[in-house]
Coordinates of C-alpha atoms in Angstrom, one line a residue:
Chain A
X1 CA 22.6 -39.0 -4.6
X2 CA 20.2 -36.1 -5.4
X3 CA 22.7 -33.7 -3.8
X4 CA 24.9 -33.5 -6.6
X5 CA 22.2 -32.7 -9.1
X6 CA 20.2 -30.2 -7.3
X7 CA 22.3 -27.4 -6.1
X8 CA 21.8 -25.8 -9.8
X9 CA 18.2 -25.4 -11.2
X10 CA 19.4 -26.0 -14.9
X11 CA 20.6 -29.5 -14.2
X12 CA 18.4 -32.6 -15.0
X13 CA 19.2 -35.3 -12.6
X14 CA 20.6 -38.9 -14.1
X15 CA 16.8 -39.8 -13.4
X16 CA 15.5 -37.1 -15.5
X17 CA 14.0 -34.8 -12.6
X18 CA 14.7 -31.1 -12.0
X19 CA 15.0 -31.1 -8.2
X20 CA 14.8 -27.4 -7.6
X21 CA 11.6 -27.4 -9.4
X22 CA 10.2 -30.3 -7.1
X23 CA 11.6 -28.6 -4.2
X24 CA 9.7 -25.5 -4.9
X25 CA 6.6 -27.5 -5.2
X26 CA 7.5 -29.1 -1.9
X27 CA 7.4 -25.7 -0.3
X28 CA 4.1 -24.8 -1.5
X29 CA 2.7 -28.0 -0.1
X30 CA 3.1 -26.5 3.2
X31 CA 1.4 -23.1 2.7
X32 CA -2.1 -22.0 3.2
X33 CA -4.6 -24.1 1.0
X34 CA -6.4 -22.4 -1.8
X35 CA -9.0 -23.9 -3.9
X36 CA -11.2 -22.8 -6.9
X37 CA -14.4 -24.1 -8.2
X38 CA -16.1 -23.4 -11.5
X39 CA -20.0 -23.0 -11.3
X40 CA -22.7 -22.7 -13.8
X41 CA -23.2 -19.2 -13.2
X42 CA -19.9 -17.8 -11.9
X43 CA -16.7 -19.0 -10.5
X44 CA -15.1 -18.7 -7.0
X45 CA -12.1 -18.8 -5.1
X46 CA -11.3 -19.4 -1.4
X47 CA -8.4 -19.3 0.8
X48 CA -7.2 -20.1 4.2
X49 CA -5.4 -16.8 5.9
X50 CA -2.2 -18.0 7.7
X51 CA -1.4 -14.7 9.0
X52 CA -3.7 -14.5 11.8
X53 CA -1.7 -12.8 14.5
X54 CA -3.5 -10.2 16.5
X55 CA -0.3 -8.0 16.6
X56 CA -0.7 -8.1 12.7
X57 CA -1.6 -4.3 11.6
X58 CA -4.7 -4.6 9.1
X59 CA -3.2 -2.8 5.8
X60 CA -4.5 -4.5 2.9
X61 CA -7.9 -6.2 2.4
X62 CA -6.6 -9.5 1.1
X63 CA -3.8 -11.7 1.8
X64 CA -4.1 -14.2 -1.0
X65 CA -6.3 -13.1 -3.6
X66 CA -5.3 -10.3 -6.2
X67 CA -7.1 -8.4 -8.7
X68 CA -5.4 -8.8 -12.0
X69 CA -7.6 -6.9 -14.4
X70 CA -11.4 -6.2 -14.8
X71 CA -12.0 -9.8 -15.9
X72 CA -9.4 -12.2 -13.8
X73 CA -8.6 -12.7 -10.3
X74 CA -6.0 -15.1 -8.9
X75 CA -5.0 -16.6 -5.7
X76 CA -1.6 -17.9 -4.6
X77 CA 0.0 -20.2 -2.5
X78 CA 3.6 -20.3 -1.5
X79 CA 6.3 -17.8 -0.8
X80 CA 4.2 -14.7 -0.5
X81 CA 7.2 -12.5 -1.8
X82 CA 7.4 -14.5 -4.7
X83 CA 3.7 -14.3 -5.3
X84 CA 4.0 -10.5 -5.0
X85 CA 6.4 -10.2 -7.9
X86 CA 4.5 -12.7 -9.9
X87 CA 0.8 -11.1 -9.7
X88 CA 2.9 -7.6 -10.6
X89 CA 4.0 -9.1 -13.7
X90 CA 0.6 -10.6 -14.4
X91 CA -1.0 -7.1 -14.0
X92 CA 1.6 -5.6 -16.4
X93 CA 1.1 -8.5 -19.1
X94 CA -2.4 -7.7 -18.9
X95 CA -2.0 -4.0 -19.5
X96 CA 0.4 -4.2 -22.0
X97 CA -2.2 -6.5 -24.1
X98 CA -4.9 -4.0 -23.7
X99 CA -2.8 -1.3 -24.8
X100 CA -1.8 -3.3 -27.8
X101 CA -4.9 -4.8 -28.8
X102 CA -7.6 -2.2 -27.6
X103 CA -9.4 -5.4 -26.0
X104 CA -9.0 -7.5 -22.5
X105 CA -6.6 -10.3 -22.7
X106 CA -8.0 -13.6 -22.9
X107 CA -7.7 -16.0 -19.5
X108 CA -5.7 -18.5 -21.3
X109 CA -3.2 -15.9 -23.1
X110 CA -2.5 -14.4 -19.4
X111 CA -1.9 -18.0 -17.9
X112 CA 0.2 -19.0 -20.7
X113 CA 2.2 -15.9 -20.9
X114 CA 3.3 -16.0 -17.2
X115 CA 3.9 -19.8 -17.4
X116 CA 6.6 -19.1 -20.1
X117 CA 8.0 -16.6 -17.6
X118 CA 8.2 -19.3 -14.9
X119 CA 9.7 -22.0 -17.4
X120 CA 12.6 -19.3 -18.2
X121 CA 13.6 -19.7 -14.3
X122 CA 13.8 -23.6 -14.6
X123 CA 15.9 -23.5 -17.5
X124 CA 18.3 -20.2 -17.9
X125 CA 19.7 -17.6 -15.7
X126 CA 20.8 -20.0 -13.0
X127 CA 18.2 -18.6 -11.0
X128 CA 15.9 -20.5 -8.5
X129 CA 12.2 -21.1 -9.7
X130 CA 9.5 -19.2 -7.9
X131 CA 7.9 -20.9 -4.9
X132 CA 4.3 -20.1 -5.9
X133 CA 1.5 -21.9 -7.6
X134 CA -1.4 -20.0 -8.5
X135 CA -5.3 -20.6 -9.2
X136 CA -6.6 -18.1 -11.8
X137 CA -10.4 -17.4 -12.3
X138 CA -11.5 -15.2 -15.2
X139 CA -14.2 -14.5 -17.9
X140 CA -13.6 -13.7 -21.6
X141 CA -15.6 -13.5 -24.5
X142 CA -14.3 -16.6 -26.3
X143 CA -14.5 -19.5 -23.5
X144 CA -16.9 -17.8 -20.7
X145 CA -15.8 -18.7 -17.2
X146 CA -12.5 -20.4 -16.8
X147 CA -10.3 -21.6 -13.8
X148 CA -6.7 -22.4 -14.5
X149 CA -3.8 -23.7 -12.2
X150 CA -0.2 -22.7 -13.0
X151 CA 2.8 -24.3 -10.6
X152 CA 6.7 -23.6 -10.5
X153 CA 7.6 -25.6 -13.4
X154 CA 5.7 -23.5 -15.6
X155 CA 2.8 -26.0 -16.3
X156 CA -0.7 -24.9 -16.3
X157 CA -3.9 -26.8 -16.8
X158 CA -7.7 -25.7 -17.0
X159 CA -9.9 -27.2 -14.3
X160 CA -13.3 -27.3 -13.0
X161 CA -12.2 -27.4 -9.4
X162 CA -9.0 -27.8 -7.8
X163 CA -6.9 -26.9 -4.9
X164 CA -3.3 -25.9 -4.0
X165 CA -1.0 -25.6 -1.0
X166 CA -1.5 -27.6 2.2
X167 CA -3.5 -30.6 2.1
X168 CA -4.3 -30.3 -1.6
X169 CA -4.3 -33.9 -2.6
X170 CA -7.4 -34.3 0.3
X171 CA -9.0 -31.2 -1.2
X172 CA -8.9 -32.4 -4.9
X173 CA -10.2 -35.9 -3.7
X174 CA -13.1 -34.3 -1.9
X175 CA -13.9 -32.0 -4.9
X176 CA -13.8 -34.8 -7.2
X177 CA -16.6 -36.6 -5.3
X178 CA -18.6 -33.8 -4.5
X179 CA -18.4 -31.4 -7.4
X180 CA -21.1 -32.0 -9.8
X181 CA -20.1 -30.7 -13.4
X182 CA -22.7 -28.3 -15.0
X183 CA -24.9 -28.8 -12.0
X184 CA -23.1 -26.9 -9.4
X185 CA -24.4 -23.0 -9.0
X186 CA -22.5 -20.4 -7.2
X187 CA -24.1 -20.9 -4.1
X188 CA -23.9 -24.3 -4.1
X189 CA -19.9 -24.0 -4.8
X190 CA -19.7 -21.6 -1.7
X191 CA -21.0 -24.0 0.2
X192 CA -18.7 -27.0 -1.1
X193 CA -15.7 -24.6 -0.9
X194 CA -16.3 -24.0 3.1
X195 CA -16.9 -27.8 3.6
X196 CA -13.6 -28.4 1.8
X197 CA -11.5 -25.9 3.5
X198 CA -12.8 -27.0 7.0
X199 CA -11.1 -30.5 6.2
X200 CA -7.6 -28.8 4.9
X201 CA -7.3 -26.7 7.7
X202 CA -5.0 -27.5 10.4
X203 CA -7.6 -26.1 13.0
X204 CA -10.6 -27.8 14.0
X205 CA -12.8 -24.6 13.8
X206 CA -13.1 -22.3 10.9
X207 CA -13.6 -18.9 11.7
X208 CA -14.2 -15.8 9.2
X209 CA -10.7 -14.3 9.9
X210 CA -9.0 -17.5 8.5
X211 CA -11.0 -17.6 5.3
X212 CA -11.0 -15.4 2.2
X213 CA -13.6 -15.9 -0.6
X214 CA -13.8 -14.1 -4.0
X215 CA -16.2 -14.7 -6.4
X216 CA -16.8 -13.7 -10.3
X217 CA -20.1 -13.6 -12.0
X218 CA -21.0 -11.4 -15.3
X219 CA -23.8 -9.0 -14.8
X220 CA -25.1 -6.6 -18.0
X221 CA -22.2 -7.5 -19.7
X222 CA -19.7 -6.5 -17.4
X223 CA -17.8 -8.5 -15.0
X224 CA -18.3 -8.2 -11.2
X225 CA -15.5 -9.5 -8.9
X226 CA -16.5 -9.6 -5.4
X227 CA -14.5 -10.2 -2.2
X228 CA -16.8 -11.5 0.4
X229 CA -16.8 -9.7 3.5
X230 CA -16.5 -11.3 6.9
X231 CA -20.2 -11.4 7.8
X232 CA -21.0 -13.1 4.5
X233 CA -18.1 -15.7 5.4
X234 CA -19.4 -16.1 8.9
X235 CA -23.0 -16.9 7.6
X236 CA -21.4 -19.8 5.1
X237 CA -19.7 -20.9 7.9
X238 CA -22.7 -21.2 10.2
X239 CA -24.6 -22.9 7.6
X240 CA -22.3 -25.4 7.0
X241 CA -21.8 -26.1 10.8
X242 CA -25.6 -26.4 11.0
X243 CA -25.6 -28.7 8.0
X244 CA -22.9 -30.8 9.7
X245 CA -24.9 -30.9 13.2
X246 CA -28.2 -32.0 11.3
X247 CA -25.9 -35.0 9.5
X248 CA -24.6 -35.8 13.0
X249 CA -28.3 -36.0 14.3
X250 CA -29.6 -37.8 11.5
X251 CA -26.7 -40.5 11.9
X252 CA -27.4 -40.9 15.3
X253 CA -31.2 -41.6 14.6
X254 CA -31.0 -43.9 11.8
X255 CA -29.7 -47.1 13.6
X256 CA -32.7 -47.1 15.9
X257 CA -35.2 -47.7 12.9
Chain B
X1 CA 0.9 25.1 -40.2
X2 CA 1.2 24.0 -36.5
X3 CA 1.0 20.6 -35.5
X4 CA -1.2 21.4 -32.8
X5 CA -3.5 23.0 -35.1
X6 CA -3.7 20.2 -37.8
X7 CA -6.9 18.3 -36.8
X8 CA -8.5 21.4 -34.8
X9 CA -10.5 20.9 -31.2
X10 CA -11.2 23.0 -28.1
X11 CA -11.9 21.8 -24.7
X12 CA -12.8 23.8 -21.7
X13 CA -13.5 23.2 -18.0
X14 CA -14.6 24.9 -15.1
X15 CA -15.0 25.0 -11.2
X16 CA -18.4 25.3 -9.6
X17 CA -19.6 25.1 -6.3
X18 CA -18.9 21.5 -5.1
X19 CA -18.9 20.6 -9.0
X20 CA -17.1 20.7 -12.1
X21 CA -18.1 21.0 -15.6
X22 CA -15.9 19.9 -18.9
X23 CA -16.8 20.6 -22.3
X24 CA -15.5 19.7 -25.8
X25 CA -16.3 20.3 -29.3
X26 CA -16.9 17.2 -31.7
X27 CA -14.9 17.8 -34.8
X28 CA -12.7 15.7 -36.4
X29 CA -10.7 17.4 -39.3
X30 CA -7.8 17.0 -41.5
X31 CA -6.8 20.6 -41.9
X32 CA -9.9 22.6 -43.7
X33 CA -11.8 19.2 -44.4
X34 CA -14.0 18.0 -41.6
X35 CA -13.9 14.2 -41.6
X36 CA -16.3 13.4 -38.7
X37 CA -18.8 15.3 -36.5
X38 CA -18.4 12.6 -33.8
X39 CA -14.8 12.9 -32.2
X40 CA -15.1 14.3 -28.8
X41 CA -11.8 14.8 -26.9
X42 CA -12.7 14.2 -23.5
X43 CA -12.6 11.0 -21.5
X44 CA -13.9 9.6 -18.1
X45 CA -11.1 8.0 -16.4
X46 CA -12.8 7.5 -13.1
X47 CA -16.1 7.9 -11.5
X48 CA -15.4 11.7 -11.1
X49 CA -12.5 12.3 -13.0
X50 CA -12.2 13.6 -16.9
X51 CA -9.5 14.7 -18.9
X52 CA -9.6 16.4 -22.2
X53 CA -6.9 15.9 -24.9
X54 CA -7.3 18.5 -27.5
X55 CA -4.5 18.8 -30.1
X56 CA -3.3 15.8 -32.6
X57 CA -5.7 13.4 -32.9
X58 CA -3.6 10.3 -33.1
X59 CA -2.0 11.5 -29.9
X60 CA -5.3 12.1 -28.4
X61 CA -6.1 8.4 -28.7
X62 CA -2.8 7.2 -27.7
X63 CA -2.3 9.2 -24.8
X64 CA -5.8 8.3 -23.4
X65 CA -4.7 4.5 -24.0
X66 CA -1.6 5.0 -22.2
X67 CA -3.2 6.8 -19.4
X68 CA -5.4 4.1 -18.8
X69 CA -2.8 1.9 -18.5
X70 CA -1.1 3.3 -16.0
X71 CA -4.4 4.2 -14.0
X72 CA -5.6 0.7 -14.1
X73 CA -2.0 -0.5 -12.5
X74 CA -2.0 2.1 -9.9
X75 CA -5.6 1.3 -8.7
X76 CA -4.7 -2.5 -8.9
X77 CA -1.7 -2.1 -6.8
X78 CA -2.5 0.6 -4.3
X79 CA -6.4 -0.6 -4.1
X80 CA -7.5 2.9 -3.8
X81 CA -9.1 5.5 -6.8
X82 CA -6.5 8.1 -7.9
X83 CA -6.9 11.8 -6.7
X84 CA -7.3 14.3 -9.4
X85 CA -4.0 16.0 -8.4
X86 CA -2.3 12.8 -8.7
X87 CA -3.6 12.3 -12.1
X88 CA -2.3 15.4 -13.2
X89 CA 1.3 14.5 -11.6
X90 CA 1.2 11.1 -13.9
X91 CA 0.0 13.0 -16.9
X92 CA 2.8 15.5 -16.6
X93 CA 5.3 12.9 -16.0
X94 CA 4.1 10.8 -19.1
X95 CA 4.4 14.2 -21.4
X96 CA 7.8 15.2 -20.0
X97 CA 9.1 11.6 -20.8
X98 CA 8.6 12.8 -24.0
X99 CA 10.5 16.3 -23.5
X100 CA 12.4 16.0 -26.8
X101 CA 9.8 14.3 -29.3
X102 CA 6.4 15.1 -27.2
X103 CA 3.1 14.1 -27.7
X104 CA 1.0 17.1 -29.2
X105 CA -1.9 17.7 -27.0
X106 CA -2.3 20.2 -24.6
X107 CA -4.6 18.2 -21.8
X108 CA -7.2 19.5 -19.5
X109 CA -8.3 17.9 -16.3
X110 CA -11.3 18.3 -14.3
X111 CA -12.9 16.0 -11.1
X112 CA -13.8 16.0 -7.8
X113 CA -11.5 14.7 -5.0
X114 CA -12.8 10.8 -4.5
X115 CA -12.5 11.5 -0.7
X116 CA -13.3 15.1 0.2
X117 CA -15.4 16.1 -3.1
X118 CA -13.3 19.0 -3.6
X119 CA -13.3 20.4 -7.2
X120 CA -10.2 20.1 -9.1
X121 CA -9.3 21.5 -12.8
X122 CA -5.7 21.6 -14.3
X123 CA -4.3 22.2 -17.8
X124 CA -1.1 21.6 -19.0
X125 CA 1.2 22.4 -21.8
X126 CA 2.4 19.4 -24.4
X127 CA 5.6 19.0 -22.2
X128 CA 4.0 18.7 -19.1
X129 CA 3.7 22.0 -17.4
X130 CA 0.8 22.0 -15.0
X131 CA -1.5 25.0 -14.2
X132 CA -3.9 24.7 -11.6
X133 CA -6.1 27.9 -11.2
X134 CA -9.0 28.4 -8.9
X135 CA -11.5 29.2 -11.5
X136 CA -11.3 27.9 -15.1
X137 CA -8.9 26.4 -18.0
X138 CA -9.1 26.2 -21.6
X139 CA -7.0 24.6 -24.3
X140 CA -7.4 23.8 -28.2
X141 CA -7.1 25.9 -31.4
X142 CA -9.5 28.5 -30.1
X143 CA -8.2 29.0 -26.6
X144 CA -7.5 32.8 -27.1
X145 CA -11.3 33.0 -27.9
X146 CA -12.2 30.6 -24.8
X147 CA -10.0 32.8 -22.5
X148 CA -12.2 35.8 -23.2
X149 CA -15.5 34.1 -23.0
X150 CA -14.6 32.2 -19.8
X151 CA -13.1 35.6 -18.3
X152 CA -16.3 37.3 -19.0
X153 CA -18.8 34.7 -17.9
X154 CA -17.3 32.9 -15.3
X155 CA -18.2 33.7 -11.3
X156 CA -17.2 31.8 -8.3
X157 CA -19.6 29.2 -6.6
X158 CA -22.0 28.4 -9.6
X159 CA -24.5 25.8 -9.1
X160 CA -24.7 22.9 -11.4
X161 CA -27.2 24.0 -13.6
X162 CA -25.7 27.6 -14.0
X163 CA -22.4 26.2 -14.6
X164 CA -23.8 24.2 -17.3
X165 CA -25.0 27.1 -19.1
X166 CA -21.9 29.3 -18.3
X167 CA -19.6 26.5 -19.6
X168 CA -21.7 25.9 -22.8
X169 CA -22.3 29.5 -23.9
X170 CA -18.4 29.8 -23.3
X171 CA -17.3 26.8 -25.5
X172 CA -20.0 27.5 -28.2
X173 CA -19.3 31.3 -28.9
X174 CA -15.3 30.8 -28.9
X175 CA -15.6 27.8 -31.5
X176 CA -17.7 29.7 -33.7
X177 CA -14.9 32.2 -33.8
X178 CA -12.9 29.4 -34.7
X179 CA -12.8 27.8 -38.3
X180 CA -11.7 24.4 -37.2
X181 CA -13.4 23.8 -33.9
X182 CA -17.1 23.2 -33.4
X183 CA -19.6 20.8 -35.2
X184 CA -21.3 19.8 -32.2
X185 CA -20.5 19.8 -28.6
X186 CA -20.8 17.5 -25.5
X187 CA -20.7 18.9 -21.7
X188 CA -20.2 16.8 -18.7
X189 CA -21.0 18.3 -15.3
X190 CA -19.5 16.3 -12.4
X191 CA -21.3 16.4 -9.2
X192 CA -20.9 14.2 -6.1
X193 CA -23.1 11.3 -6.8
X194 CA -24.1 12.2 -10.3
X195 CA -22.6 12.8 -13.7
X196 CA -24.6 14.4 -16.5
X197 CA -23.5 14.4 -20.1
X198 CA -25.4 16.9 -22.0
X199 CA -24.9 17.1 -26.2
X200 CA -25.1 20.8 -27.0
X201 CA -26.7 21.8 -30.2
X202 CA -24.5 24.2 -32.2
X203 CA -23.8 25.7 -35.2
X204 CA -22.8 23.0 -37.9
X205 CA -20.0 24.8 -39.6

């Protein structure tokens, strides 16, 4: 039944669905996980790196995390080539705003603008939608730290913690339980991110090569964006494994008493 | 009256030993009337890259903004700092794009290569013809006077404090022989790990 209505992106199905958009989201659900958490003193994005083939030449420093301007960073999940096009466009949008208004673009404006572009691909032109979901983290003087998510339909929302990509539903429910609004510091958020990632990753063991993490904070009236080094990621993973081991040991001891 | 002499102004840059210096006057005027004494024409584009944009003041501001636009995108995409030579090429291209309706500025570039720390100076005309000499570059309404001062005072391998004296004397004395340049001066000395900004006391006329 769907066959007749999904060869063109710009047609509704009889049940009122846009199949191409849904197929795009399906593509993303098979891609590497990306999650974001808003903390009281900053924001972080963490992502699962899929291309860990030893033969891959290490050219760029980050596979899934892109800096957009001085105050915003994004992380992608989905088709990498589509993601490159969109992040390039995001950077251009941000610079054009800076040129026109002489100040940094507010976070929601940037997200909103790109989402209008994404929406156009679901309504005009006969082109397929972009197979990318994006998580944005940023700071602006209007609303402080913000975390946004956008998807191929051009829909976006502001979040306190969210996840996209493989096993994102499990990750989101895990975050829902563990995340404490207005009480989570950046350090706690980092630990939480590692915990959630370890559950969503296909492999059972987390290694620094498989994880990318970036944090955004404010210091001295300037935004500080940091991509964590593999040593720092390794330390976070080590701490996580230690607390897991302690929890296991505690469980084993408890029934005795 | 020439459009390049409508607002007035002067910029000079010099090479030293493992350092560069760039200096600008601070006058903003509308023909004979001085409107502001706090309009420097030199802008910092990177940790050790400066550009001076003397000429029509509106173009000074616009070209600076458009340069920042292109440079930001370059640094985001290529994930590295722009070399002064590359910056020169980019500015030259920006100006030539407006070959038949140009920006009325004659820029001066000074910086240290971010990887080798080699000193670099460059100037160009309003449609982007670059000139990369080994000693100094000048631009502005008193460029002739600046050429004279620099030729007399400059010598190779000046240390940072000597370079400061040389460039300050060159700018101040040249600007004093020009009615529409002067009213204060700023000098930047760019060394490997240090940038010194000095506001020089000048004749305020």
